[in-house]
CSV table of C-alpha atoms and ligand atoms in Angstrom, one decimal:
chain,number,residue,atom,x,y,z
A,1,MET,CA,17.1,-14.1,10.1
A,2,THR,CA,14.2,-12.0,11.3
A,3,HIS,CA,10.6,-13.2,11.8
A,4,PHE,CA,7.9,-11.2,10.3
A,5,LEU,CA,4.1,-11.1,11.1
A,6,VAL,CA,2.7,-9.5,7.8
A,7,THR,CA,-1.1,-8.8,7.6
A,8,GLY,CA,-2.7,-8.6,4.0
A,9,THR,CA,-0.5,-11.3,2.6
A,10,ALA,CA,-3.1,-12.4,0.1
A,11,GLY,CA,-3.4,-8.8,-1.1
A,12,PHE,CA,-1.3,-7.2,-3.7
A,13,ILE,CA,1.4,-5.5,-1.8
A,14,GLY,CA,1.6,-7.8,1.1
A,15,PHE,CA,2.0,-10.8,-1.3
A,16,HIS,CA,5.0,-9.1,-2.9
A,17,LEU,CA,6.5,-8.2,0.1
A,18,ALA,CA,6.3,-11.5,1.8
A,19,ARG,CA,7.7,-13.1,-1.4
A,20,ARG,CA,10.6,-10.9,-1.2
A,21,LEU,CA,11.2,-11.5,2.6
A,22,LEU,CA,11.2,-15.1,2.1
A,23,ALA,CA,13.5,-14.9,-0.9
A,24,ASP,CA,15.9,-12.9,1.5
A,25,GLY,CA,16.0,-15.9,3.9
A,26,HIS,CA,13.7,-14.6,6.6
A,27,THR,CA,10.6,-16.3,7.8
A,28,VAL,CA,7.0,-14.7,7.6
A,29,THR,CA,3.7,-15.6,9.3
A,30,GLY,CA,1.0,-14.2,6.9
A,31,PHE,CA,-2.4,-13.0,8.2
A,32,ASP,CA,-5.3,-12.4,5.7
A,33,GLY,CA,-9.3,-12.4,6.0
A,34,MET,CA,-9.5,-13.0,2.2
A,35,THR,CA,-12.3,-10.3,2.1
A,36,PRO,CA,-14.6,-10.3,-1.1
A,37,TYR,CA,-14.0,-6.8,-1.8
A,38,TYR,CA,-12.4,-8.2,-5.2
A,39,ASP,CA,-12.1,-11.7,-6.8
A,40,VAL,CA,-10.8,-14.0,-3.7
A,41,ARG,CA,-9.5,-16.4,-6.3
A,42,LEU,CA,-6.7,-13.8,-7.3
A,43,LYS,CA,-5.8,-13.8,-3.5
A,44,ALA,CA,-5.7,-17.6,-3.6
A,45,GLN,CA,-3.5,-17.6,-6.3
A,46,ARG,CA,-1.2,-15.2,-4.6
A,47,LEU,CA,-1.1,-17.3,-1.6
A,48,ALA,CA,-0.4,-20.4,-3.6
A,49,LEU,CA,2.9,-18.8,-4.7
A,50,LEU,CA,3.9,-18.2,-1.1
A,51,GLU,CA,2.8,-21.5,0.6
A,52,PRO,CA,5.4,-23.5,-0.9
A,53,HIS,CA,8.2,-21.9,1.2
A,54,ASP,CA,9.5,-23.7,4.1
A,55,GLY,CA,9.6,-20.2,6.3
A,56,PHE,CA,6.1,-19.3,5.7
A,57,ARG,CA,2.8,-20.2,7.4
A,58,GLN,CA,-0.5,-18.6,6.6
A,59,VAL,CA,-3.4,-17.7,9.1
A,60,THR,CA,-6.8,-16.8,7.9
A,61,GLY,CA,-8.5,-14.4,10.0
A,62,ARG,CA,-10.0,-10.9,10.3
A,63,LEU,CA,-8.3,-8.1,12.0
A,64,GLU,CA,-11.1,-7.6,14.1
A,65,ASP,CA,-10.9,-10.9,15.5
A,66,ARG,CA,-8.2,-10.4,18.2
A,67,ALA,CA,-8.1,-14.0,19.1
A,68,ALA,CA,-7.1,-14.9,15.4
A,69,LEU,CA,-4.4,-12.2,15.7
A,70,ASP,CA,-3.1,-13.6,18.7
A,71,ALA,CA,-3.0,-17.2,17.2
A,72,ALA,CA,-1.0,-15.9,14.2
A,73,ALA,CA,1.4,-14.2,16.6
A,74,ALA,CA,1.6,-17.6,18.9
A,75,LEU,CA,2.8,-19.6,15.8
A,76,LYS,CA,6.1,-17.8,16.2
A,77,GLU,CA,6.6,-14.5,18.0
A,78,PRO,CA,7.4,-11.8,15.4
A,79,ASP,CA,10.5,-9.6,15.7
A,80,VAL,CA,8.8,-7.2,13.1
A,81,ILE,CA,5.3,-6.6,12.3
A,82,LEU,CA,4.2,-5.2,9.0
A,83,HIS,CA,0.6,-4.2,8.7
A,84,LEU,CA,-0.7,-4.1,5.4
A,85,ALA,CA,-4.3,-5.5,5.6
A,86,ALA,CA,-7.1,-2.9,5.1
A,87,GLN,CA,-10.2,-2.2,3.2
A,88,ALA,CA,-8.4,-0.4,0.4
A,89,GLY,CA,-9.9,1.6,-2.3
A,90,VAL,CA,-11.0,5.4,-2.4
A,91,ARG,CA,-14.4,5.0,-4.3
A,92,TYR,CA,-15.5,2.1,-2.4
A,93,SER,CA,-15.5,4.1,0.7
A,94,LEU,CA,-18.6,5.9,-0.5
A,95,GLU,CA,-20.5,2.7,-1.1
A,96,ASN,CA,-19.6,0.9,2.1
A,97,PRO,CA,-18.2,3.2,4.9
A,98,GLY,CA,-18.7,0.6,7.5
A,99,ALA,CA,-15.9,-1.8,6.0
A,100,TYR,CA,-13.4,1.2,6.5
A,101,VAL,CA,-14.2,1.6,10.1
A,102,GLU,CA,-14.3,-2.2,10.9
A,103,SER,CA,-10.9,-3.0,9.1
A,104,ASN,CA,-9.0,0.2,9.2
A,105,LEU,CA,-9.8,1.5,12.6
A,106,VAL,CA,-11.1,-1.5,14.6
A,107,GLY,CA,-8.6,-3.9,13.1
A,108,SER,CA,-5.8,-1.6,13.0
A,109,TRP,CA,-6.3,-0.9,16.7
A,110,ASN,CA,-6.1,-4.7,17.3
A,111,VAL,CA,-2.7,-4.6,15.7
A,112,LEU,CA,-1.5,-1.8,17.9
A,113,GLU,CA,-2.8,-3.7,21.0
A,114,LEU,CA,-1.0,-6.9,19.6
A,115,ALA,CA,2.3,-4.9,19.2
A,116,ARG,CA,1.8,-3.3,22.7
A,117,ALA,CA,1.8,-6.9,24.3
A,118,LEU,CA,4.5,-8.3,22.1
A,119,GLN,CA,6.8,-5.3,22.0
A,120,PRO,CA,8.4,-6.0,18.6
A,121,LYS,CA,11.6,-4.4,17.5
A,122,HIS,CA,9.5,-2.4,14.8
A,123,LEU,CA,5.8,-1.9,13.9
A,124,LEU,CA,5.5,-0.8,10.3
A,125,LEU,CA,2.0,0.3,9.0
A,126,ALA,CA,0.4,1.0,5.3
A,127,SER,CA,-0.9,4.5,5.1
A,128,THR,CA,-1.8,6.5,1.8
A,129,SER,CA,-1.1,9.4,-0.2
A,130,SER,CA,-4.7,10.1,0.0
A,131,ILE,CA,-4.5,11.5,3.3
A,132,TYR,CA,-2.8,14.6,1.6
A,133,GLY,CA,-6.6,15.4,0.0
A,134,ALA,CA,-6.7,18.1,-2.4
A,135,ASN,CA,-3.5,19.9,-1.3
A,136,GLU,CA,-2.1,22.1,-3.9
A,137,LYS,CA,1.4,22.3,-2.8
A,138,VAL,CA,3.4,19.8,-4.7
A,139,PRO,CA,5.4,17.6,-4.1
A,140,PHE,CA,3.3,16.4,-1.2
A,141,ALA,CA,5.9,16.2,2.0
A,142,GLU,CA,5.4,14.2,5.0
A,143,ALA,CA,5.5,17.4,7.1
A,144,ASP,CA,2.7,19.1,5.0
A,145,ARG,CA,-0.6,19.7,6.7
A,146,ALA,CA,-2.9,16.3,5.8
A,147,ASP,CA,-6.0,17.1,8.0
A,148,GLU,CA,-8.6,17.7,5.1
A,149,PRO,CA,-9.4,14.1,3.8
A,150,MET,CA,-11.7,13.8,1.1
A,151,THR,CA,-13.1,10.3,1.8
A,152,LEU,CA,-13.6,8.0,4.8
A,153,TYR,CA,-10.6,5.9,3.2
A,154,ALA,CA,-8.2,8.8,3.7
A,155,ALA,CA,-9.8,9.6,7.2
A,156,SER,CA,-9.5,6.0,8.1
A,157,LYS,CA,-5.8,5.8,7.4
A,158,LYS,CA,-5.0,9.2,8.9
A,159,SER,CA,-6.8,8.1,12.1
A,160,MET,CA,-4.6,5.0,12.0
A,161,GLU,CA,-1.5,6.9,11.9
A,162,LEU,CA,-2.6,9.1,14.8
A,163,MET,CA,-3.8,6.0,17.0
A,164,ALA,CA,-0.4,4.6,16.1
A,165,HIS,CA,1.3,7.8,17.4
A,166,SER,CA,-0.4,7.6,20.7
A,167,TYR,CA,0.6,3.8,21.2
A,168,ALA,CA,4.2,4.5,20.3
A,169,HIS,CA,4.3,7.4,22.9
A,170,LEU,CA,2.5,5.3,25.5
A,171,TYR,CA,4.1,1.9,24.9
A,172,GLY,CA,7.3,2.7,23.3
A,173,VAL,CA,7.1,0.3,20.2
A,174,PRO,CA,9.0,2.0,17.4
A,175,THR,CA,6.6,2.6,14.5
A,176,THR,CA,6.8,3.8,10.8
A,177,ALA,CA,3.8,4.6,8.9
A,178,PHE,CA,4.5,4.7,5.0
A,179,ARG,CA,2.2,6.6,2.8
A,180,PHE,CA,2.1,4.7,-0.5
A,181,PHE,CA,1.3,6.6,-3.8
A,182,THR,CA,-0.6,4.6,-6.6
A,183,VAL,CA,0.9,1.2,-6.5
A,184,TYR,CA,0.9,-0.8,-9.7
A,185,GLY,CA,2.5,-4.1,-11.1
A,186,PRO,CA,1.9,-7.9,-11.8
A,187,TRP,CA,-0.5,-9.5,-9.3
A,188,GLY,CA,-2.0,-6.0,-9.0
A,189,ARG,CA,-5.7,-5.1,-7.7
A,190,PRO,CA,-8.5,-5.5,-10.2
A,191,ASP,CA,-10.3,-2.1,-8.8
A,192,MET,CA,-7.3,-0.2,-9.9
A,193,ALA,CA,-6.8,1.6,-13.3
A,194,PRO,CA,-4.2,-0.7,-14.9
A,195,ILE,CA,-6.5,-3.9,-14.8
A,196,LYS,CA,-9.6,-2.0,-15.3
A,197,PHE,CA,-8.3,-0.3,-18.4
A,198,SER,CA,-6.4,-3.2,-19.6
A,199,ASP,CA,-9.4,-5.5,-19.3
A,200,ALA,CA,-11.6,-3.0,-21.2
A,201,ILE,CA,-9.1,-2.4,-23.9
A,202,LEU,CA,-8.6,-6.0,-24.5
A,203,SER,CA,-12.4,-6.7,-24.5
A,204,GLY,CA,-13.0,-3.9,-27.0
A,205,ARG,CA,-14.9,-1.9,-24.4
A,206,PRO,CA,-14.4,1.8,-23.9
A,207,ILE,CA,-12.7,3.0,-20.8
A,208,ASP,CA,-14.0,5.7,-18.4
A,209,VAL,CA,-11.6,8.7,-18.3
A,210,TYR,CA,-12.6,10.5,-15.1
A,211,GLY,CA,-11.8,14.2,-14.4
A,212,GLU,CA,-11.9,14.6,-18.3
A,213,GLY,CA,-8.5,13.2,-18.4
A,214,GLY,CA,-6.9,16.1,-16.5
A,215,MET,CA,-6.0,14.1,-13.2
A,216,SER,CA,-2.4,13.1,-12.3
A,217,ARG,CA,-0.8,10.4,-10.3
A,218,ASP,CA,2.3,9.5,-8.7
A,219,PHE,CA,2.5,5.8,-10.2
A,220,THR,CA,4.9,3.7,-8.1
A,221,TYR,CA,6.0,0.3,-9.2
A,222,ILE,CA,5.6,-2.9,-6.9
A,223,ASP,CA,9.4,-3.6,-6.9
A,224,ASP,CA,10.3,-0.1,-5.7
A,225,ILE,CA,7.7,-0.1,-2.9
A,226,VAL,CA,9.2,-3.5,-1.6
A,227,GLU,CA,12.6,-2.3,-1.8
A,228,ALA,CA,11.6,0.7,0.2
A,229,ILE,CA,9.8,-1.1,2.9
A,230,VAL,CA,12.6,-3.6,3.3
A,231,ARG,CA,15.1,-1.0,3.7
A,232,LEU,CA,12.8,0.9,6.1
A,233,VAL,CA,12.6,-2.2,8.2
A,234,ASP,CA,16.0,-1.5,9.5
A,235,VAL,CA,15.4,2.3,10.1
A,236,VAL,CA,14.0,1.9,13.4
A,237,PRO,CA,12.7,5.2,14.9
A,238,ARG,CA,14.4,6.1,18.0
A,239,GLU,CA,13.1,9.3,20.0
A,240,ASP,CA,16.7,10.7,19.9
A,241,GLY,CA,17.4,9.7,16.4
A,242,ARG,CA,16.3,12.6,14.3
A,243,VAL,CA,18.2,13.1,11.0
A,244,THR,CA,19.2,16.5,10.1
A,245,ALA,CA,20.5,17.4,6.6
A,246,PRO,CA,19.9,20.4,4.5
A,247,GLY,CA,16.4,20.5,2.9
A,248,ILE,CA,15.3,17.4,4.8
A,249,ILE,CA,12.3,17.6,7.4
A,250,ASP,CA,12.4,14.6,9.5
A,251,THR,CA,8.8,13.6,10.6
A,252,LEU,CA,10.2,11.8,13.6
A,253,SER,CA,7.8,12.8,16.6
A,254,ALA,CA,9.1,14.8,19.4
A,255,GLY,CA,7.1,12.6,21.8
A,256,ALA,CA,7.2,9.3,20.6
A,257,PRO,CA,9.5,6.8,18.4
A,258,PHE,CA,7.2,7.4,15.5
A,259,ARG,CA,7.8,8.6,11.8
A,260,THR,CA,5.7,8.8,8.7
A,261,VAL,CA,7.6,8.4,5.3
A,262,ASN,CA,6.2,8.7,1.6
A,263,ILE,CA,7.0,5.9,-0.6
A,264,GLY,CA,6.2,7.1,-4.2
A,265,GLY,CA,7.8,7.2,-7.6
A,266,GLY,CA,8.2,11.0,-7.2
A,267,GLN,CA,7.3,11.5,-11.0
A,268,PRO,CA,3.5,12.1,-11.5
A,269,VAL,CA,2.0,11.3,-14.7
A,270,GLY,CA,-1.0,12.7,-16.3
A,271,LEU,CA,-3.9,10.2,-16.9
A,272,MET,CA,-3.8,10.6,-20.7
A,273,THR,CA,0.0,9.9,-20.8
A,274,PHE,CA,-0.8,6.8,-18.5
A,275,ILE,CA,-3.6,5.5,-21.0
A,276,GLU,CA,-1.1,5.9,-23.8
A,277,THR,CA,1.5,3.9,-22.0
A,278,ILE,CA,-1.0,1.3,-21.7
A,279,GLU,CA,-2.1,1.3,-25.2
A,280,LYS,CA,1.6,0.9,-26.2
A,281,ALA,CA,2.1,-2.1,-24.0
A,282,LEU,CA,-1.0,-4.0,-25.0
A,283,GLY,CA,-0.5,-2.9,-28.7
A,284,ARG,CA,-4.1,-1.9,-28.8
A,285,PRO,CA,-6.0,1.6,-28.8
A,286,ALA,CA,-8.5,2.4,-26.2
A,287,THR,CA,-11.9,4.0,-26.7
A,288,ARG,CA,-12.1,6.9,-24.3
A,289,ASN,CA,-15.3,7.8,-22.6
A,290,TYR,CA,-14.7,11.1,-21.0
A,291,MET,CA,-16.4,11.6,-17.5
A,292,PRO,CA,-16.4,14.2,-14.8
A,293,MET,CA,-14.5,13.8,-11.6
A,294,GLN,CA,-16.0,11.3,-9.3
A,295,PRO,CA,-16.9,12.3,-5.7
A,296,GLY,CA,-13.9,12.0,-3.4
A,297,ASP,CA,-11.2,11.8,-6.2
A,298,VAL,CA,-8.3,14.1,-5.9
A,299,PRO,CA,-7.0,16.2,-8.8
A,300,ARG,CA,-3.2,15.0,-8.3
A,301,THR,CA,-0.6,13.1,-6.2
A,302,PHE,CA,3.0,13.8,-6.2
A,303,ALA,CA,5.4,12.3,-3.8
A,304,SER,CA,8.3,14.1,-2.1
A,305,THR,CA,10.8,11.2,-1.8
A,306,ASP,CA,13.7,13.3,-0.1
A,307,LEU,CA,12.9,11.7,3.4
A,308,LEU,CA,12.7,8.1,2.1
A,309,THR,CA,15.9,8.6,0.1
A,310,HIS,CA,17.9,10.3,3.0
A,311,LEU,CA,16.7,7.6,5.3
A,312,THR,CA,17.4,4.4,3.1
A,313,GLY,CA,19.8,5.7,0.2
A,314,PHE,CA,17.0,4.4,-2.1
A,315,VAL,CA,15.5,6.5,-5.1
A,316,PRO,CA,12.5,4.8,-6.7
A,317,ARG,CA,13.7,3.7,-10.1
A,318,VAL,CA,11.2,1.8,-12.3
A,319,SER,CA,9.9,4.0,-15.1
A,320,LEU,CA,6.2,4.1,-16.1
A,321,GLU,CA,7.1,2.6,-19.3
A,322,ASP,CA,9.0,-0.4,-18.0
A,323,GLY,CA,6.7,-0.9,-15.1
A,324,ILE,CA,3.6,-1.0,-17.3
A,325,ALA,CA,5.3,-3.2,-20.0
A,326,ALA,CA,6.1,-5.8,-16.9
A,327,PHE,CA,2.4,-5.5,-15.8
A,328,ALA,CA,0.9,-6.0,-19.1
A,329,ALA,CA,3.1,-9.1,-19.8
A,330,TRP,CA,1.7,-10.6,-16.6
A,331,TYR,CA,-1.7,-9.5,-17.3
A,332,ARG,CA,-2.1,-11.1,-20.6
A,333,GLU,CA,-0.8,-14.3,-19.4
A,334,TRP,CA,-2.9,-14.3,-16.2
A,335,ARG,CA,-6.2,-13.2,-18.3
A,336,ALA,CA,-5.5,-16.2,-20.6
A,337,HIS,CA,-5.9,-18.8,-17.9
B,1,LIG,N1,-2.1,-0.4,-3.8
B,1,LIG,C1,-2.0,1.1,-3.6
B,1,LIG,O1,-2.0,1.8,-4.7
B,1,LIG,C2,-2.0,1.7,-2.4
B,1,LIG,C3,-1.9,2.9,-2.0
B,1,LIG,C4,-2.0,3.4,-1.0
B,1,LIG,C5,-2.2,2.6,0.3
B,1,LIG,N2,-2.3,1.3,0.2
B,1,LIG,C6,-2.4,0.6,1.2
B,1,LIG,O2,-1.4,-0.6,1.2
B,1,LIG,C7,-2.1,-1.7,1.9
B,1,LIG,C8,-2.1,-2.9,1.0
B,1,LIG,O3,-3.0,-2.6,-0.4
B,1,LIG,P1,-3.3,-3.6,-1.5
B,1,LIG,O4,-3.2,-2.8,-2.8
B,1,LIG,O5,-2.2,-4.6,-1.4
B,1,LIG,O6,-4.7,-4.0,-1.1
B,1,LIG,P2,-5.3,-5.5,-1.1
B,1,LIG,O7,-6.7,-5.0,-1.1
B,1,LIG,O8,-4.8,-6.2,-2.5
B,1,LIG,O9,-4.8,-6.1,0.0
B,1,LIG,C9,-5.4,-6.1,1.3
B,1,LIG,C10,-5.7,-7.4,1.9
B,1,LIG,O10,-6.2,-7.2,3.2
B,1,LIG,C11,-7.1,-8.0,3.4
B,1,LIG,N3,-8.0,-7.5,4.4
B,1,LIG,C12,-8.9,-6.5,4.4
B,1,LIG,N4,-9.6,-6.2,5.4
B,1,LIG,C13,-9.3,-7.3,6.2
B,1,LIG,C14,-9.6,-7.4,7.5
B,1,LIG,N5,-10.6,-6.8,8.3
B,1,LIG,N6,-9.1,-8.4,8.2
B,1,LIG,C15,-8.1,-9.4,7.6
B,1,LIG,N7,-7.7,-9.1,6.5
B,1,LIG,C16,-8.2,-7.9,5.7
B,1,LIG,C17,-7.6,-8.4,2.1
B,1,LIG,O11,-8.3,-9.6,2.2
B,1,LIG,C18,-6.5,-8.2,1.2
B,1,LIG,O12,-6.1,-9.4,0.8
B,1,LIG,C19,-3.4,-1.4,2.4
B,1,LIG,O13,-3.5,-1.0,3.8
B,1,LIG,C20,-3.8,-0.1,1.5
B,1,LIG,O14,-4.6,0.7,2.1
B,1,LIG,C21,-2.3,0.7,-1.1
């Protein structure tokens, strides 16, 4: 049994991850600031599903508050820290850049300081496919250049990776940063396309189709993300642990026990196909309102999953059709309450 400190447990991915860890017989201290970026009632509902577990304790606090983080860690010293709390969202970073500096830079730095003090077996951090910017080479591989972020969200996540590398080098905590690609599923985020589109379709409102429908995204079902994370927990980066195999470029740093790994579906889907899949799952047509690309949007994302598969043996497996069907079933029921 392992004790985990998971930040972002009231959030979409952190909630699913904590639930899985508890189901696997581990114990979890959750930490979340319940920020009002989207409806906090949804966050409270997620937490209410975690709270009955004996092995779960939740601390409400902000990452920027080091004393609150210390208090969470003091409940029971974690063997592993999973840092998922963040100010997420690409578009909101144009409206409120300060939130990204506070949560993703200052907040993540506090998590690094905590890890430096506690020396857990493994520190794992949530980064994003957004750091690949408008790269044209696909699929996006971890070793590709990712130095041209298009938004402060992407810049803050890349900066977190860089800060974490320096701490891994200086203080030796083995660290993995995973780069998630557009995650969706039940209990998802209301600011993302599946809920935004479904809400509009079921309310009879038109949906805004940005980029004139020409964008594509590598959608990743939540269960695949969680499975990949759980497996990566056991793949602890060691400075002498570089993997070698034909065609695989390990991102293990030459100067630190630090690695970046993509977690994506590996099968990008055009926005129009995505909309058709939602229409089919909901059994209702959408009215499309075509719009230009929004500032900061990238035309495509597409994950290379070779390194993930090499390190963990896992290939993301849920098709968009199955994943959206599961999402739509949850959403219909959730919306009715
Ligand atoms: N969902 C995706 O498609 C996606 C893609 C790439 C990366 N990510 C990253 O994965 C992680 C989880 O994303 P998610 O989709 O679950 O987002 P989410 O917004 O649902 O969850 C994040 C949680 O962090 C909490 N939080 C935010 N700022 C905080 C702070 N300063 N102090 C304490 N708590 C704070 C929020 O209250 C929220 O519950 C984030 O780091 C995000 O950037 C998500």
